[in-house]
Coordinates of C-alpha atoms in Angstrom, one line a residue:
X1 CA 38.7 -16.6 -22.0
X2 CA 36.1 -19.4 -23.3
X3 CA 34.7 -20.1 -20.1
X4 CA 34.3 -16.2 -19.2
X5 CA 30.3 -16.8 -18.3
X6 CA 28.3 -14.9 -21.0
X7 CA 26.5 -12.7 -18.1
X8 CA 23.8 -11.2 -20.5
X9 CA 22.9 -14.3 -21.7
X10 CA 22.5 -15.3 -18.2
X11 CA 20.5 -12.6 -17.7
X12 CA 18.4 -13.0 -20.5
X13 CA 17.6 -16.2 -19.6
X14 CA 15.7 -15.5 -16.5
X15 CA 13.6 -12.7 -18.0
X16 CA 12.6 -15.6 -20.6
X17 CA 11.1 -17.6 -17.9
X18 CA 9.7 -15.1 -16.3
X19 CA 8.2 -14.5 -19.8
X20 CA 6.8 -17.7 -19.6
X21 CA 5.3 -18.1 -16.5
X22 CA 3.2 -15.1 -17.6
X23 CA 4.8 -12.7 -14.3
X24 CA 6.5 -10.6 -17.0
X25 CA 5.6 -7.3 -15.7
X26 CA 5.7 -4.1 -18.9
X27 CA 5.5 -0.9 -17.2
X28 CA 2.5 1.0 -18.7
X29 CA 3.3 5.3 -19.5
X30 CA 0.7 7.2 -18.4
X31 CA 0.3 10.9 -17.9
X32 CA -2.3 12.5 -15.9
X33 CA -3.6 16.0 -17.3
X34 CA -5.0 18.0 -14.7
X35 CA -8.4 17.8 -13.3
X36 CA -9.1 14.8 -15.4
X37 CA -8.5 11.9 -12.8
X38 CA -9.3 9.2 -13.2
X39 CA -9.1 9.9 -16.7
X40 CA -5.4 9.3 -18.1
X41 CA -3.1 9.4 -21.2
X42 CA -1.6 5.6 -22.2
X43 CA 0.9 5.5 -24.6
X44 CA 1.7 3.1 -26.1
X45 CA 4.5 3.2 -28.8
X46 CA 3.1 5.9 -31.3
X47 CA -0.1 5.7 -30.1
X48 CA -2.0 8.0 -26.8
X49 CA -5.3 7.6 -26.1
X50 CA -7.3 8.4 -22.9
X51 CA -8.5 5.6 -20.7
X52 CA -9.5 5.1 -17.3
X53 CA -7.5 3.7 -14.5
X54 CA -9.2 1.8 -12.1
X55 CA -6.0 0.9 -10.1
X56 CA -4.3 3.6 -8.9
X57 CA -3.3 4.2 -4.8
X58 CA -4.1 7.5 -5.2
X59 CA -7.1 6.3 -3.5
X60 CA -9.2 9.7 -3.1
X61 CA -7.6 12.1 -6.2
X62 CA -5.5 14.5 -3.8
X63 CA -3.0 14.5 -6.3
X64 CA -5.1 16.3 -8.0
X65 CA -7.1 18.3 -5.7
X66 CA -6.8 22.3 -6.2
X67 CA -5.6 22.8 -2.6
X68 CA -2.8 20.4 -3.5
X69 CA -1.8 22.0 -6.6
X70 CA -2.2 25.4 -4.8
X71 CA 0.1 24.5 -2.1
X72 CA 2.7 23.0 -4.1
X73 CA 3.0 25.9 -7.0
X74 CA 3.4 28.5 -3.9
X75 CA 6.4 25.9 -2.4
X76 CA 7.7 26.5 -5.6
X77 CA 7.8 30.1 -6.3
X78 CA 9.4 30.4 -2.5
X79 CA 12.6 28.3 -3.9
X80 CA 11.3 24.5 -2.3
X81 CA 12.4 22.4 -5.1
X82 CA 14.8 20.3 -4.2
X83 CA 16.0 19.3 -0.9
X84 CA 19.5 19.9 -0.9
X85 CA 20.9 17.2 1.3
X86 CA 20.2 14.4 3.6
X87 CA 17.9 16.1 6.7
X88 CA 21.5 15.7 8.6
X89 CA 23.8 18.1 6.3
X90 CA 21.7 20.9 4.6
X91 CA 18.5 18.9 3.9
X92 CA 16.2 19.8 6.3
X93 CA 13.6 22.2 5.3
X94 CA 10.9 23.9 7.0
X95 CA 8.4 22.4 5.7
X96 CA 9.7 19.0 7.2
X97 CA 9.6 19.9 10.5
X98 CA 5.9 21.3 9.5
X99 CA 4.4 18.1 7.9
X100 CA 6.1 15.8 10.7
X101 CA 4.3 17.9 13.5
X102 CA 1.1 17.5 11.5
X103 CA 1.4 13.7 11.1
X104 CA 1.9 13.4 14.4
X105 CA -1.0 15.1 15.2
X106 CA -3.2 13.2 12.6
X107 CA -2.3 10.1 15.0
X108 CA -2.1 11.6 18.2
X109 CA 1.3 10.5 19.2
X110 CA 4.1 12.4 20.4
X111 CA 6.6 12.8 17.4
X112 CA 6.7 11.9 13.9
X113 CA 9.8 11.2 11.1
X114 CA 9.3 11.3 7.6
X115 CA 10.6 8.9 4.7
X116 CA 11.3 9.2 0.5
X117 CA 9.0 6.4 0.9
X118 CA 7.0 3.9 2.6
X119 CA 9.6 1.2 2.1
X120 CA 12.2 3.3 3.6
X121 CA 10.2 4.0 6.4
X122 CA 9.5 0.1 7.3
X123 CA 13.1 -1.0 6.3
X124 CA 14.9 1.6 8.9
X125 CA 12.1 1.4 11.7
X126 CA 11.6 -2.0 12.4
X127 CA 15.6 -2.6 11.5
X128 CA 16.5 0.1 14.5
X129 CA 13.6 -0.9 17.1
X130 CA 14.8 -4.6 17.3
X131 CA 18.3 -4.1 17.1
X132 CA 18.6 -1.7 19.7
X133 CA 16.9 -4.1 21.9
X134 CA 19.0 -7.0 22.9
X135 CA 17.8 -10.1 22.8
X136 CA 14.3 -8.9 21.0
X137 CA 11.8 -10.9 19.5
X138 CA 9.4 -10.4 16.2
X139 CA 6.5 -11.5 16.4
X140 CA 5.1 -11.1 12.6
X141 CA 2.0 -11.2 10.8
X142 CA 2.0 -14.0 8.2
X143 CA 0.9 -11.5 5.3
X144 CA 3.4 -8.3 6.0
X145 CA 4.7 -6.3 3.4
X146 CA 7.9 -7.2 1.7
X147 CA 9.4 -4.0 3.2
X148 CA 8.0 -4.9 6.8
X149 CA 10.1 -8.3 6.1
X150 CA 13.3 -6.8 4.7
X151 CA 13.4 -4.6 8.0
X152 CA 12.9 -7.2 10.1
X153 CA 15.7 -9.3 8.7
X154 CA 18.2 -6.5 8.6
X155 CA 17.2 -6.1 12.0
X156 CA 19.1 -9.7 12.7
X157 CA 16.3 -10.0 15.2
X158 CA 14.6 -13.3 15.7
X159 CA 11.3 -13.4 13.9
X160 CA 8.4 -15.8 14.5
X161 CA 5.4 -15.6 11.9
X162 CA 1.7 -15.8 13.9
X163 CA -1.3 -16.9 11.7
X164 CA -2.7 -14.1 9.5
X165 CA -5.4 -12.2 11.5
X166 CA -5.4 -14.6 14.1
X167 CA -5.0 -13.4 17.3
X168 CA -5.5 -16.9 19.6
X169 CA -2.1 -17.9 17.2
X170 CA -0.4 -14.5 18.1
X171 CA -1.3 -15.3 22.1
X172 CA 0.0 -18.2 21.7
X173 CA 2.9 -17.5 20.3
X174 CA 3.7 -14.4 22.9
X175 CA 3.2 -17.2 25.5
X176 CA 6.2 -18.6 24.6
X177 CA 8.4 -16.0 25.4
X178 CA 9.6 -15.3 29.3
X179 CA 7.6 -12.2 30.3
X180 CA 11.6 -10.1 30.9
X181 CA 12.2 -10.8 27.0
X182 CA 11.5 -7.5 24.5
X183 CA 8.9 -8.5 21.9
X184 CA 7.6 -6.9 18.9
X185 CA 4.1 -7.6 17.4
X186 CA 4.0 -6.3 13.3
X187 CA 1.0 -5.8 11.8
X188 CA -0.7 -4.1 8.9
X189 CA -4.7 -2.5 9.1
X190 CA -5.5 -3.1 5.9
X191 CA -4.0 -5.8 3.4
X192 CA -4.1 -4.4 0.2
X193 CA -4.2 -7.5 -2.1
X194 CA -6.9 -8.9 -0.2
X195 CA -8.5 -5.6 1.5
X196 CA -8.7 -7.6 5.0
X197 CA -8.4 -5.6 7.9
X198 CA -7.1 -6.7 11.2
X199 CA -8.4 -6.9 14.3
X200 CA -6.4 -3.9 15.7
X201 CA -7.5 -3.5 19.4
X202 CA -7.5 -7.4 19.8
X203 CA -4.0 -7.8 19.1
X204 CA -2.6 -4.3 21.2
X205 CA -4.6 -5.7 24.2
X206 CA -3.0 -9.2 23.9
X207 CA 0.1 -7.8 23.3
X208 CA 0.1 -5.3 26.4
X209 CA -0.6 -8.4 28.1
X210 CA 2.3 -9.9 27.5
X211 CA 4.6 -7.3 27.6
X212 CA 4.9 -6.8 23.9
X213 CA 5.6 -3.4 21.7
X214 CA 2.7 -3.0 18.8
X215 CA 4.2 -2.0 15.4
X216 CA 1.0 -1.0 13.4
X217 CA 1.4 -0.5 9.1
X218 CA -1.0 1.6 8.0
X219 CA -0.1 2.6 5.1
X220 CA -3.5 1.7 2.8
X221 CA -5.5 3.6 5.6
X222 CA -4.2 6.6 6.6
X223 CA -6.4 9.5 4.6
X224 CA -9.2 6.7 4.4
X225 CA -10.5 6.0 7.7
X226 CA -10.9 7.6 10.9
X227 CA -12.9 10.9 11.6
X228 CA -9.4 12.8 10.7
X229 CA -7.9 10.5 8.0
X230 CA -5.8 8.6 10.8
X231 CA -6.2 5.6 10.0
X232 CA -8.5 2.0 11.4
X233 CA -7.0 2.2 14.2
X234 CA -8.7 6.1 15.0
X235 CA -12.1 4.7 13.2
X236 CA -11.8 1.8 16.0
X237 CA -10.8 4.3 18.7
X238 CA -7.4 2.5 19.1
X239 CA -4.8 4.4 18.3
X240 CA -3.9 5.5 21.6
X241 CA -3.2 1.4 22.2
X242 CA -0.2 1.2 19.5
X243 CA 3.0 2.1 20.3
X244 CA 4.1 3.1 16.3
X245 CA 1.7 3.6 13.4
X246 CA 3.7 3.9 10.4
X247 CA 2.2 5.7 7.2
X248 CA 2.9 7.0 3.6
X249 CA 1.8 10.6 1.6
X250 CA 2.1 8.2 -1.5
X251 CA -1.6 6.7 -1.6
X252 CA -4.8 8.7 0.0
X253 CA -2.7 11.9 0.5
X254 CA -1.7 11.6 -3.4
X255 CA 1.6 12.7 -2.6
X256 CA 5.2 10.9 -2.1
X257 CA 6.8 9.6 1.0
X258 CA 6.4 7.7 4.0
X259 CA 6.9 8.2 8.0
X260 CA 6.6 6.6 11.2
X261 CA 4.7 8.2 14.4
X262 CA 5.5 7.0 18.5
X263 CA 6.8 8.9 21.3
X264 CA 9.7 10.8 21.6
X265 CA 12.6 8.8 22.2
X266 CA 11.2 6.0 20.1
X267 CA 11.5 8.6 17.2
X268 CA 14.6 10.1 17.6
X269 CA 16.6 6.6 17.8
X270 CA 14.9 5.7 14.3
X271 CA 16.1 9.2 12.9
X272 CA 19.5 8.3 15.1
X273 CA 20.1 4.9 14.3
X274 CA 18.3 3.8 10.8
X275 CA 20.9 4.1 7.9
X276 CA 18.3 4.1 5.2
X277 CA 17.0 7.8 6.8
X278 CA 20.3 9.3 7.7
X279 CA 22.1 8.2 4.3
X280 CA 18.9 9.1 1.6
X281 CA 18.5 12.7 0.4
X282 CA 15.8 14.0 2.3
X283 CA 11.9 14.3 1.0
X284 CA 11.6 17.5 -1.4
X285 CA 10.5 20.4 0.0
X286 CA 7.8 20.8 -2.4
X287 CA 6.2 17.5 -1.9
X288 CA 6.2 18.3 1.8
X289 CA 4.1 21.5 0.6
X290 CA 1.7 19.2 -1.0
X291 CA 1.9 16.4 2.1
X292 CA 0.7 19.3 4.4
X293 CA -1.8 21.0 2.3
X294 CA -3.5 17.4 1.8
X295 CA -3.4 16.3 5.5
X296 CA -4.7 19.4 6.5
X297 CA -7.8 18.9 4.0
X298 CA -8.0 15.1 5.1
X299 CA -7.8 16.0 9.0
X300 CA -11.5 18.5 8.2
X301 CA -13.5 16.8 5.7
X302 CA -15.3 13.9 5.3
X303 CA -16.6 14.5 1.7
X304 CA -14.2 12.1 -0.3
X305 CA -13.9 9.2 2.4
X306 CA -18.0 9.0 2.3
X307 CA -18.3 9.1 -1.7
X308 CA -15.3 6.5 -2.2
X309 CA -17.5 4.5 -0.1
X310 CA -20.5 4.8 -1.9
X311 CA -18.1 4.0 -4.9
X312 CA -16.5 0.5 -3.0
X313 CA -19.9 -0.3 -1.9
X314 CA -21.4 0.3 -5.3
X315 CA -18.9 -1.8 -7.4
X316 CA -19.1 -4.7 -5.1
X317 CA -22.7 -4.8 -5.3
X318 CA -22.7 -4.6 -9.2
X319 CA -19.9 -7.1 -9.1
X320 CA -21.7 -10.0 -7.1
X321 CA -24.8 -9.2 -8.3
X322 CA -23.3 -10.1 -12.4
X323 CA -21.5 -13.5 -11.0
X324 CA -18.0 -12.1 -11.1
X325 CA -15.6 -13.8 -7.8
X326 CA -15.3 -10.9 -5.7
X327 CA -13.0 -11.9 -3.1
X328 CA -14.6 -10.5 0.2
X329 CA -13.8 -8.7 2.7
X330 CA -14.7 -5.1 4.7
X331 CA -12.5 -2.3 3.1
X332 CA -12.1 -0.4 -0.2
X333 CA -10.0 -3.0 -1.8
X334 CA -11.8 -4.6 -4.3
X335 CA -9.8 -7.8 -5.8
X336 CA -11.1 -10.0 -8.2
X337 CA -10.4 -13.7 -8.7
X338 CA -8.6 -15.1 -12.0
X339 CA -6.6 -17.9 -10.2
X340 CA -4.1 -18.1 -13.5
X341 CA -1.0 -15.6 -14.6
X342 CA -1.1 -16.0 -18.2
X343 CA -4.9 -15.3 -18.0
X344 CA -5.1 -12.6 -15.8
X345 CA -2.4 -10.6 -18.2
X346 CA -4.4 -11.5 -21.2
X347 CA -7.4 -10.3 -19.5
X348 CA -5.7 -7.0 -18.1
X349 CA -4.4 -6.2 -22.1
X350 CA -7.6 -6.7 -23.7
X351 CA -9.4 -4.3 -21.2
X352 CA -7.0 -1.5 -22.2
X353 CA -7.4 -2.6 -26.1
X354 CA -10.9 -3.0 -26.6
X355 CA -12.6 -1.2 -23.7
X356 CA -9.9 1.9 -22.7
X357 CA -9.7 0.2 -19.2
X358 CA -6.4 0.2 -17.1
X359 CA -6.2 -2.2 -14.4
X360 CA -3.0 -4.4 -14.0
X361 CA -2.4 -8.0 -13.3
X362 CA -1.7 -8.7 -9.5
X363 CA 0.4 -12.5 -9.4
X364 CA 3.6 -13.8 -7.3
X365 CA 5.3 -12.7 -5.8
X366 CA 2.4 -10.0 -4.7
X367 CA 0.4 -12.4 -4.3
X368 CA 0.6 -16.4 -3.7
X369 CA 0.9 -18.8 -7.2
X370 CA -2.9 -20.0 -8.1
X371 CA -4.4 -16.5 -6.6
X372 CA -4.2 -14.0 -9.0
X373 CA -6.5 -11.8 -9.4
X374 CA -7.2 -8.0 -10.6
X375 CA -7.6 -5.4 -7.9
X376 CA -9.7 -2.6 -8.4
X377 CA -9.2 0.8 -6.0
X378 CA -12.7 2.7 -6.7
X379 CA -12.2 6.4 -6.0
X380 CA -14.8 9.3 -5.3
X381 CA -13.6 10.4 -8.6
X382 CA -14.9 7.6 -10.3
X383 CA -19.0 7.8 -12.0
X384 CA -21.3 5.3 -11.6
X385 CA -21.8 5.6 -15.2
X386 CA -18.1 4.6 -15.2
X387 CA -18.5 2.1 -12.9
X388 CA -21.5 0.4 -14.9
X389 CA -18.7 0.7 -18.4
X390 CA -15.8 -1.6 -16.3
X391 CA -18.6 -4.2 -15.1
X392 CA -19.6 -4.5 -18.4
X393 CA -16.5 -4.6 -19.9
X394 CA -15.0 -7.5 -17.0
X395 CA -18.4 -9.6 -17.7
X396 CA -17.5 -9.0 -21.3
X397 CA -14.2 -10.5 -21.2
X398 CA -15.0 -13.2 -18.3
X399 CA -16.9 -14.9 -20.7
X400 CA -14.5 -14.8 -23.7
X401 CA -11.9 -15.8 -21.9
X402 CA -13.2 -18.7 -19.8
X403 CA -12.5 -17.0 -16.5
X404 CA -13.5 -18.9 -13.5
X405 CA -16.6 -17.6 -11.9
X406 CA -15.8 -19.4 -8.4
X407 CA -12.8 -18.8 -6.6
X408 CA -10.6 -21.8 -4.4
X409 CA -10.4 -21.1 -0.6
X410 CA -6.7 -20.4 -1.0
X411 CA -7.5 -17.2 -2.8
X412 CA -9.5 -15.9 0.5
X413 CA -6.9 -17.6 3.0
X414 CA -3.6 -17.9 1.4
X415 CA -1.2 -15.5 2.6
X416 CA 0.7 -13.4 -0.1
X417 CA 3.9 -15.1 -1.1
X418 CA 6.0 -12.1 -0.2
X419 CA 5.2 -12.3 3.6

């Protein structure tokens, strides 16, 4: 019995040095009181005060939005709660097959599938496509998402990793391949620890070159961009050139879940095949209500994508123009250079303590050791006058803390360590 292994010490252990390294991550309780966003509750221990969150996904405040609300109390009050089931045995709702014909309108492709989540959706798409496909080869985006990886792997698929953004490095890795061989190039739109976007029609035309499927993550897009809330690819009038766009309700739509759109047959082996789908209990119902209701708003107006850009465009002026290391780049991702775990976390605390400001600190494995940074989501909810209070504040606590007001080229190249 002595040298039984003392598993919670064990345990203990690695949290320790995770302690130490500064990537301890504390889960910060927040409640968000209608109409208020961005204003929310933080409590912490005995104590609530309201603060302002400048790093939430919920990009444009439909989780807020009246016609939101609206839909969802009606879902209610006709018995959507719950889902009941897995969409194979007693889970499938109405108001699925509702939102999935409106997502795949939003992109213009033949059918759509949805997802609990994002993850979900990447994890049994891209594990279905290449498996199905003998023989098939990745071809990956050195920056994907960790779900984007973990379906690739479980797809037992062989993967090769092009240069981030680089289309000559994807070409040339295509070229490799004998034109018979099935290939899959996966990609995100928009990065969203560096806010880079990718060149979207560039890579579908090389890859329809060389005989290659386009996998397309779009996930910090969809809602954002496009004349319907489709995505980059609709602003760059490509859609039509990618064989799956993937998406989530859980960012710009405000909502939960995640979904893939592509033809037919395409769809209906991921909803076939992909365990993760036909062994999770469906989306809820009233989520669903609250998916279509935001869509639906998203597809007509153009009122909260133009004022979150004045918002983006406004705090990255403000931000340059006081010296702070704005990494660049074109979308509404706005991250901010600290280069150091412990100090980003110290910075990150003391902005909620003395200044009622909630960001949190981005570091490994988001994001690659010796480029962490903050990342700031601006929202058409957010005021200038509360824009001019957080530049304040960050210039505030730069200089207390000794923050760096350059950044090192491997914050602006360096791929996240997840990918």
């Amino acid at each position: 019995m002595s040298n039984t292994p003392n598993y919670n010490a064990l345990f203990a252990d690695r949290i320790d040095a995770l302690k130490r390294e500064g990537r301890y991550r504390i889960f910060a309780e927040l409640s968000r009181p209608r109409g208020q966003f961005p204003r929310v509750e933080w409590h912490g221990g005995e104590q609530m005060r309201q603060v302002i969150t400048w790093c939430s996904n919920d990009y444009l405040g439909m989780g807020h939005h009246p016609v939101v609300r609206d839909a969802m109390l009606a879902a209610i009050n006709d018995g959507a709660t719950g889902a009941g089931g897995t969409r194979n045995i007693g889970g499938t709702n109405a108001y699925h097959i509702e939102l999935e014909r409106l997502l795949a309108a939003l992109h213009d492709k033949e059918s759509a599938l949805t997802f609990t989540s994002g993850y979900s959706a990447n994890l049994a798409s891209l594990s279905v496509l290449a498996s199905l496909l003998p023989n098939t080869v990745i071809i990956s985006d050195s920056d994907n998402h960790n779900s984007m990886i973990e379906g690739i792997r479980r797809s037992g698929a062989e993967k090769v990793i092009f240069k981030h953004n680089d289309p000559r490095d994807l070409e040339a890795k295509l070229a490799s391949f004998a034109p018979d061989r099935p290939k899959l190039v996966v990609f995100e739109s928009v990065y969203s620890m560096s806010g880079n976007i990718a060149p979207i029609g560039e890579f579908a035309r090389i890859a329809k070159q060389y005989g290659a499927m386009t996998y397309l993550d779009e996930v910090h897009a969809v809602g954002m961009y496009g004349n319907r809330g489709g995505g980059v690819s609709q602003e760059q009038g490509v859609a039509d050139q990618i064989d799956i766009i993937q998406g989530t309700l859980g960012k710009a739509f405000g909502m939960q879940g995640g979904y893939v759109t592509g033809s037919a047959a395409m769809v209906d082996c991921i909803r076939s095949f992909g365990a993760s789908f036909i062994f999770s209990t469906s989306l809820a119902p009233v989520l669903c209500a609250g998916a279509i209701a935001s869509v639906s708003h998203l597809m007509r107006s153009q009122e909260e994508r133009r004022l979150q850009r004045e918002r983006v465009a406004e705090i990255k002026s403000k931000l340059l123009a006081r010296g702070l290391p704005v990494i660049p780049n074109p979308s509404h991702i706005v991250p901010v250079f600290v280069g150091d775990p412990v100090k980003v976390k110290t910075l990150t605390d003391r902005l909620m303590q003395n200044h009622n400001i909630y960001l949190q600190p981005i570091n490994y494995p988001t994001v690659a050791r010796g480029t962490e940074r903050i990342r700031i989501a601006p929202g058409p909810c957010h005021t200038s006058e509360m824009v001019d209070q957080l530049i304040d504040a960050l210039v505030t606590e730069w200089a207390i803390l000794g923050l760096p007001k350059e950044m090192s080229a491997k914050a602006v190249l360096a791929p996240s360590a997840a990918g």
